[in-house]
Backbone as ProteinMPNN parsed JSONL, in Angstrom:
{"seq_chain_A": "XXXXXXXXXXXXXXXXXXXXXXXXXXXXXXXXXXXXXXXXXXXXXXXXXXXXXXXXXXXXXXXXXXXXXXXXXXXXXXXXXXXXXXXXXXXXXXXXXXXXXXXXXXXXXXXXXXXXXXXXXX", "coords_chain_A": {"N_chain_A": [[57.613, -30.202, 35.845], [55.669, -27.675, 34.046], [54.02, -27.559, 31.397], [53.007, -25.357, 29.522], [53.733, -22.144, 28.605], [52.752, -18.85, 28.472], [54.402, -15.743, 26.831], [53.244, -12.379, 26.998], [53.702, -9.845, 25.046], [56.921, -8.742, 23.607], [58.852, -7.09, 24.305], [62.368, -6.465, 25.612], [62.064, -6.739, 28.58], [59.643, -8.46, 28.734], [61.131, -11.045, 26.954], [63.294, -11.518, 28.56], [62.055, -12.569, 30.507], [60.922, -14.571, 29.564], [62.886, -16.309, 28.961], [63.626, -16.965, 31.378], [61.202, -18.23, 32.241], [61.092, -20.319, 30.906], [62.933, -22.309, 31.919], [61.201, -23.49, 33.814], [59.477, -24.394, 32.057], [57.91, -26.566, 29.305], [57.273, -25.483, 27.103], [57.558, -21.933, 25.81], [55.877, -19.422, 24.59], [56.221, -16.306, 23.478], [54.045, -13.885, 22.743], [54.342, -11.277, 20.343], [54.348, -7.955, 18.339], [55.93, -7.152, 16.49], [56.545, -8.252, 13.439], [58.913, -8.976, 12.68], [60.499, -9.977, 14.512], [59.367, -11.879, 15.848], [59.64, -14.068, 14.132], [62.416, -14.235, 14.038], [62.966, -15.044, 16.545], [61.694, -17.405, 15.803], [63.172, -18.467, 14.214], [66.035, -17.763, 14.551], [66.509, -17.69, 17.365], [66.561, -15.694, 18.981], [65.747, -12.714, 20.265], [66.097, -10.082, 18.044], [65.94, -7.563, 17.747], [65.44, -6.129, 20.593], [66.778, -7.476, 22.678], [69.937, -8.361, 21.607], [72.051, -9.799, 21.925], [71.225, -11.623, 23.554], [71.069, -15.303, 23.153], [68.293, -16.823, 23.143], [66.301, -20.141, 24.866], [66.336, -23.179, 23.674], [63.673, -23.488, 23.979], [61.471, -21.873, 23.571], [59.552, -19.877, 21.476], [57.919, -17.708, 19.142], [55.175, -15.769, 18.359], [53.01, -13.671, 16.783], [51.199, -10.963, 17.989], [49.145, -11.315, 16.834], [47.486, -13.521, 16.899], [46.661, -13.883, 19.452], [44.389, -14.347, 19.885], [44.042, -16.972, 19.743], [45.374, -18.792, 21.97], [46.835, -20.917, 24.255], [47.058, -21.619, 26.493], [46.983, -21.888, 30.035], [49.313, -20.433, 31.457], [50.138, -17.081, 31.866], [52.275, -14.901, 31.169], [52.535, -11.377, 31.644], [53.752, -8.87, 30.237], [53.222, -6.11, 28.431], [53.18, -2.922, 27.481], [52.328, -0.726, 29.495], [50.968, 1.546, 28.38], [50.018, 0.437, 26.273], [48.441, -1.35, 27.283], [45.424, -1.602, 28.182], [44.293, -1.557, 25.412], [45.507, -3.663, 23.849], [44.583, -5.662, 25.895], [41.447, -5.579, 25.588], [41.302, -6.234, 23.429], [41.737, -8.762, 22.968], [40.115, -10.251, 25.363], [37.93, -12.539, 25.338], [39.857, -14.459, 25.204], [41.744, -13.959, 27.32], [40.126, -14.327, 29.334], [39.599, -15.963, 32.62], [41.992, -16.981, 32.931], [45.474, -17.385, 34.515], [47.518, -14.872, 35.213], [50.219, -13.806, 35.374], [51.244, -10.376, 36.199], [53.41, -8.468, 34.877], [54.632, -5.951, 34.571], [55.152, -2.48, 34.455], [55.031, 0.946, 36.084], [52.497, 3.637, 34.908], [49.534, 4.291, 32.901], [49.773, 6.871, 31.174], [47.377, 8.509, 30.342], [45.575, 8.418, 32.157], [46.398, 7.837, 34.187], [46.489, 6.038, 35.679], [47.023, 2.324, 37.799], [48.806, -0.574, 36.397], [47.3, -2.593, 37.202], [44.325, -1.776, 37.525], [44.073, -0.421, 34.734], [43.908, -2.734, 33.313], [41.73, -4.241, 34.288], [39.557, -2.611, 33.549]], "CA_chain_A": [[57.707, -29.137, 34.856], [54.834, -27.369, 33.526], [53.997, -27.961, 29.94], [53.059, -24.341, 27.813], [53.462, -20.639, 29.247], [52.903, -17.955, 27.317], [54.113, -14.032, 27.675], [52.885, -11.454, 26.794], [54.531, -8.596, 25.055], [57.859, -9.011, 23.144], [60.272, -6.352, 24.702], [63.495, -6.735, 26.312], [61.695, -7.326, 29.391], [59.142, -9.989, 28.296], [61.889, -11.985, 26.687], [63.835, -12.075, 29.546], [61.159, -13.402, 31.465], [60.902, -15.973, 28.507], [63.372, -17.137, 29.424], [63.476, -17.457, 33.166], [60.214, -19.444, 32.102], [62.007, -21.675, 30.047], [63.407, -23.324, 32.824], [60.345, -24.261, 34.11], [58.347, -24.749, 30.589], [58.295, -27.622, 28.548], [57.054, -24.37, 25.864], [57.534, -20.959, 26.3], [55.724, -18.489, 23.678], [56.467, -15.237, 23.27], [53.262, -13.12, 21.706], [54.838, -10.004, 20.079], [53.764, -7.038, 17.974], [56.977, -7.034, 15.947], [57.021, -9.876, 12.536], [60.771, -9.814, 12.281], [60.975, -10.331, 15.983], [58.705, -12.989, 15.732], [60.437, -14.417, 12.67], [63.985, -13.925, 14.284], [63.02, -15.726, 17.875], [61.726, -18.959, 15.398], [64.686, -19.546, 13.321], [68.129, -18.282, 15.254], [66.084, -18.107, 18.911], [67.33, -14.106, 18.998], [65.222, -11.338, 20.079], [67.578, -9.068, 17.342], [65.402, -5.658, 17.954], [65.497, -5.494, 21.788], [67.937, -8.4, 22.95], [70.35, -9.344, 20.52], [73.163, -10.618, 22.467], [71.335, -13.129, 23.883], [70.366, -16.815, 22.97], [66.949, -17.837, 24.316], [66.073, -21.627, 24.896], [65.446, -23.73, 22.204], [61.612, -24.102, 23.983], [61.069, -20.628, 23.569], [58.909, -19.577, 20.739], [57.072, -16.344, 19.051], [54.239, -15.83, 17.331], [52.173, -12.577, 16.454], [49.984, -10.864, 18.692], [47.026, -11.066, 16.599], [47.197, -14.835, 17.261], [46.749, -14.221, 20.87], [43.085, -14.758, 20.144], [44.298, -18.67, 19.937], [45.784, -19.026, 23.608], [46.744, -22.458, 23.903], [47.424, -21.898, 27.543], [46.173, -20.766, 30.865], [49.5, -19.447, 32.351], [50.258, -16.074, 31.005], [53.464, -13.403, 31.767], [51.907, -9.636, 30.87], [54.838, -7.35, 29.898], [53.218, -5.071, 27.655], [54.196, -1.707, 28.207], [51.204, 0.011, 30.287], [50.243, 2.481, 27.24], [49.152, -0.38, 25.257], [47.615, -2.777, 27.796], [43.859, -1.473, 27.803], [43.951, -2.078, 24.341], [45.79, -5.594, 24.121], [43.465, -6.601, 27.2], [40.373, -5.049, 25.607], [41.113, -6.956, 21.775], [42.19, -10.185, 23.273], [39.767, -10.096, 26.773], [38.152, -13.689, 25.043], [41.061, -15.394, 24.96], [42.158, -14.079, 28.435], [39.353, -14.674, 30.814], [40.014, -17.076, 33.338], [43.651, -17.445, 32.539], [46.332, -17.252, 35.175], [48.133, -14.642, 34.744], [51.155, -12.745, 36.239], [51.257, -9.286, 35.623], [55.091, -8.16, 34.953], [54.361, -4.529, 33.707], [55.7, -1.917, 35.625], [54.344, 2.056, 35.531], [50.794, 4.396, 35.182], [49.022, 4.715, 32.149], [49.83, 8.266, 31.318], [45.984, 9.25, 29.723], [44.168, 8.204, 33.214], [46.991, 7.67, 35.834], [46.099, 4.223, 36.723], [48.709, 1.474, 37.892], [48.558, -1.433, 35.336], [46.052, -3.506, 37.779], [43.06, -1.047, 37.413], [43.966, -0.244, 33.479], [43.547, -4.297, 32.918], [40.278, -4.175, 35.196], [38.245, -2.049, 32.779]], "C_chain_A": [[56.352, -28.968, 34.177], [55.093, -27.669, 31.698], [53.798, -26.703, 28.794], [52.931, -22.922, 29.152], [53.346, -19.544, 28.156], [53.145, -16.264, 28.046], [53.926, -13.021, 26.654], [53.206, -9.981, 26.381], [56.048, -9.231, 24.644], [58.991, -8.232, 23.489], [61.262, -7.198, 24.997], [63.017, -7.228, 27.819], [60.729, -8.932, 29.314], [60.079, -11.237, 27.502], [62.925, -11.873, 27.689], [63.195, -12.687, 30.505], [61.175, -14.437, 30.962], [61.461, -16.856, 29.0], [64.375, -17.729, 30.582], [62.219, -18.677, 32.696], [60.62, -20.616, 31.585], [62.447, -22.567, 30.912], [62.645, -24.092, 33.934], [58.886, -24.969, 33.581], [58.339, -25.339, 30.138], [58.514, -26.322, 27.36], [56.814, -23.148, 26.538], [56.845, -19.969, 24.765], [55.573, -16.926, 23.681], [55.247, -14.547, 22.448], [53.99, -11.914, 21.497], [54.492, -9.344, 18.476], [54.366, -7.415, 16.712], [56.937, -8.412, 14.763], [58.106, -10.043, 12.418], [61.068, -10.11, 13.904], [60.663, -11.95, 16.352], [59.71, -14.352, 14.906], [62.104, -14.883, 13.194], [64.089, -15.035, 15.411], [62.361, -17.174, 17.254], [62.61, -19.921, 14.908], [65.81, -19.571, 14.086], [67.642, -18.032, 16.864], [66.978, -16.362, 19.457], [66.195, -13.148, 19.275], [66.294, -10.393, 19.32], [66.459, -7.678, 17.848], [65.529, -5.524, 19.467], [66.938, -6.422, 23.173], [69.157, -8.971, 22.095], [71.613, -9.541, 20.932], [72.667, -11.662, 23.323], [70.423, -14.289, 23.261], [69.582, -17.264, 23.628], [67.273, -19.461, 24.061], [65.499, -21.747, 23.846], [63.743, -23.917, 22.772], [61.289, -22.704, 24.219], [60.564, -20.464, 21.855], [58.451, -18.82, 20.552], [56.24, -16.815, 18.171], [53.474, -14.113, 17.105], [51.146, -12.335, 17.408], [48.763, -11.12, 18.319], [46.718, -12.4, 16.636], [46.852, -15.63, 19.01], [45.179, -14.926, 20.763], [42.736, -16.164, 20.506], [44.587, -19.427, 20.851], [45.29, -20.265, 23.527], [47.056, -22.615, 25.657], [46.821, -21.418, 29.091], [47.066, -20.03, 31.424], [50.272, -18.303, 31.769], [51.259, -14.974, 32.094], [52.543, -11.902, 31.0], [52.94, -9.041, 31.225], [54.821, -6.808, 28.794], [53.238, -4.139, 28.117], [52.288, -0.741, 28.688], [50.46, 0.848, 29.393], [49.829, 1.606, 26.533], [48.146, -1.502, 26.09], [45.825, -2.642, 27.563], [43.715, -2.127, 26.622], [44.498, -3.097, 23.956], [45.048, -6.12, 24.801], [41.709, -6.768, 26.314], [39.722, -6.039, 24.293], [41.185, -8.575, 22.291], [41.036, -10.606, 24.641], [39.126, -11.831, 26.323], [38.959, -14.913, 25.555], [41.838, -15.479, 26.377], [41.009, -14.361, 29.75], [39.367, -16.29, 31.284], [41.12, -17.599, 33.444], [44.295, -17.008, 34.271], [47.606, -16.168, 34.593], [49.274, -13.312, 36.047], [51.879, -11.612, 35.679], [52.924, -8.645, 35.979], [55.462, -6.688, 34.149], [54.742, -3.61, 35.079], [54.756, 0.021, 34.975], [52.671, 2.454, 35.568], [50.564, 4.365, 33.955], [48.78, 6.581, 32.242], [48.375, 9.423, 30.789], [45.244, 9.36, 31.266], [44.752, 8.147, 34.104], [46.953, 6.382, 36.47], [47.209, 3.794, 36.781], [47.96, 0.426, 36.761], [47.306, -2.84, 35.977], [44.662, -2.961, 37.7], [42.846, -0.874, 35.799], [43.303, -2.156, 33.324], [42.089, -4.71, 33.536], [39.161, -3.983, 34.572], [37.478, -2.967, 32.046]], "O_chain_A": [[55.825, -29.984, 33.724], [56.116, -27.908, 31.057], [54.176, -26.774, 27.625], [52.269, -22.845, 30.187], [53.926, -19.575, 27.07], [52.627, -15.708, 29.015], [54.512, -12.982, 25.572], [53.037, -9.038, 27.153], [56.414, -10.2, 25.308], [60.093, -8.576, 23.061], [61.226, -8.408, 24.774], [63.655, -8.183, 28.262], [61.034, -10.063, 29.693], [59.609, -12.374, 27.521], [63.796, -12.596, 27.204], [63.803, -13.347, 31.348], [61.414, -15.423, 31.659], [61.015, -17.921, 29.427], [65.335, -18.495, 30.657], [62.419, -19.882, 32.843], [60.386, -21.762, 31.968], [62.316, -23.749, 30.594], [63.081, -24.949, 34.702], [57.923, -25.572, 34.053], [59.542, -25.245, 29.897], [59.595, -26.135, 26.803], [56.12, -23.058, 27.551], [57.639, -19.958, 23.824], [54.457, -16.512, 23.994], [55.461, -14.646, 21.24], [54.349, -11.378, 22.545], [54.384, -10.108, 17.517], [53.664, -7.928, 15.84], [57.274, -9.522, 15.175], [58.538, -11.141, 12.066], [62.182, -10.544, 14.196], [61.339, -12.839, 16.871], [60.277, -15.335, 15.383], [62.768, -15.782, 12.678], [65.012, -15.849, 15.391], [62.414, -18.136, 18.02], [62.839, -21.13, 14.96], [66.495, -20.549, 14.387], [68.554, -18.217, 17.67], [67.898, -16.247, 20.268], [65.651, -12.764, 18.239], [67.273, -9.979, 19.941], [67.044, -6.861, 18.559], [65.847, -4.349, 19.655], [67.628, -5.989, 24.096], [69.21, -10.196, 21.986], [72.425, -9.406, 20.017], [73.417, -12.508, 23.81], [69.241, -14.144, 22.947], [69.802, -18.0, 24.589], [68.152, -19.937, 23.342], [64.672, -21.097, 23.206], [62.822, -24.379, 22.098], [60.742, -22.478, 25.298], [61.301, -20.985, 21.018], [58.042, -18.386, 21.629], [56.318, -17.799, 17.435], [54.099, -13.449, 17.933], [50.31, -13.188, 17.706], [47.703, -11.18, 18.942], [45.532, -12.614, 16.385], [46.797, -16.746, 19.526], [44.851, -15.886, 21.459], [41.785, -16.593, 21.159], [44.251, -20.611, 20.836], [44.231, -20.746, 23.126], [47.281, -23.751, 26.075], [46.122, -20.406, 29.074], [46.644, -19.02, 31.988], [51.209, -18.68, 31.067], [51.071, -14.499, 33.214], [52.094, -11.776, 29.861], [53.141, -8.671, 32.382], [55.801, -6.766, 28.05], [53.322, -4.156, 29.345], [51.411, -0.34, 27.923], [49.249, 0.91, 29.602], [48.911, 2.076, 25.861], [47.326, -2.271, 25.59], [45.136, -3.43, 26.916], [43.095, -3.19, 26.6], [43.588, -3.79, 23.5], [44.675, -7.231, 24.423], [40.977, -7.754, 26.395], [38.583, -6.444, 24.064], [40.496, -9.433, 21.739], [41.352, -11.757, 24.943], [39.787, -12.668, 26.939], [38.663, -15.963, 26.126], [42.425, -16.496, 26.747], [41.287, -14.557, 30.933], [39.225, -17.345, 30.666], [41.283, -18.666, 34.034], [43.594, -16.4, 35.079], [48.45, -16.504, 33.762], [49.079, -12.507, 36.958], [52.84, -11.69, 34.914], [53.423, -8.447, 37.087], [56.367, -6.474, 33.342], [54.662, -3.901, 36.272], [54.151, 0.234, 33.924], [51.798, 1.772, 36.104], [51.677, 4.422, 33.431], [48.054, 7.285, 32.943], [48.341, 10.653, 30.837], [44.453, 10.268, 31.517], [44.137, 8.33, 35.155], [47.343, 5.928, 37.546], [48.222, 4.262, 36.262], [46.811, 0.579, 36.349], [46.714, -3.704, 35.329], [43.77, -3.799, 37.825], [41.716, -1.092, 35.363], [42.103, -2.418, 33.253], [41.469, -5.634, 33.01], [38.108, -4.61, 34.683], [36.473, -2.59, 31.444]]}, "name": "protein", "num_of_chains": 1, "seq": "XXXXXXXXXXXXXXXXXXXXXXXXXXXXXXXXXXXXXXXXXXXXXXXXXXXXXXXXXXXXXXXXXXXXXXXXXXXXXXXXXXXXXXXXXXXXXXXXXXXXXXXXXXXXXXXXXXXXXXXXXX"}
């Protein structure tokens, strides 16, 4: 079992990845946009704004995106939603180079058309 994963993006999709990871994470952290999401997935382990019927793993954890700058890890889920990735990639790029990361974003960036492997490129 790996020891820290972190993903990227707090939707309904990135916390279901959570916690698929969970079962092969000692720690799973959740970066997300959202402070009551954040807030919600520390104390009762609830995404309430995009999941709230289900119970993540107790080794699931959130924290605030603007703490991505801190990346405690190298292997990284990306499911932010394609209209924001340039600029999550672009604020955080630091913190992500050299990381491992598996891109779980689906869609084009609707300003330029790109798929989410060329937007993250720039």
């Amino acid at each position: 079992m790996q020891d820290k994963m972190a993903v990227i993006g707090g939707g309904s999709w990135g916390t279901a990845l959570a916690a698929l990871a969970a079962q092969s994470a000692e720690n799973v952290t959740i970066y997300a946009v959202e402070d009551e999401l954040v807030e919600n997935v520390n104390k009762h382990h609830i995404n309430n704004l995009f999941m709230p019927d289900i119970k993540l793993p107790e080794n699931v954890t959130a924290k605030s995106m603007k703490e991505l700058k801190n990346l405690d890890t190298d292997r990284l889920i990306w499911s932010v939603p394609t209209q924001f990735s340039a600029r999550v990639g672009r604020e955080n790029a630091d913190a992500l180079k050299g990381k491992s990361v598996l891109i779980a974003t689906k869609g084009i960036e609707i300003d330029s058309g790109q798929l989410i492997v060329h937007v993250l490129d720039r």
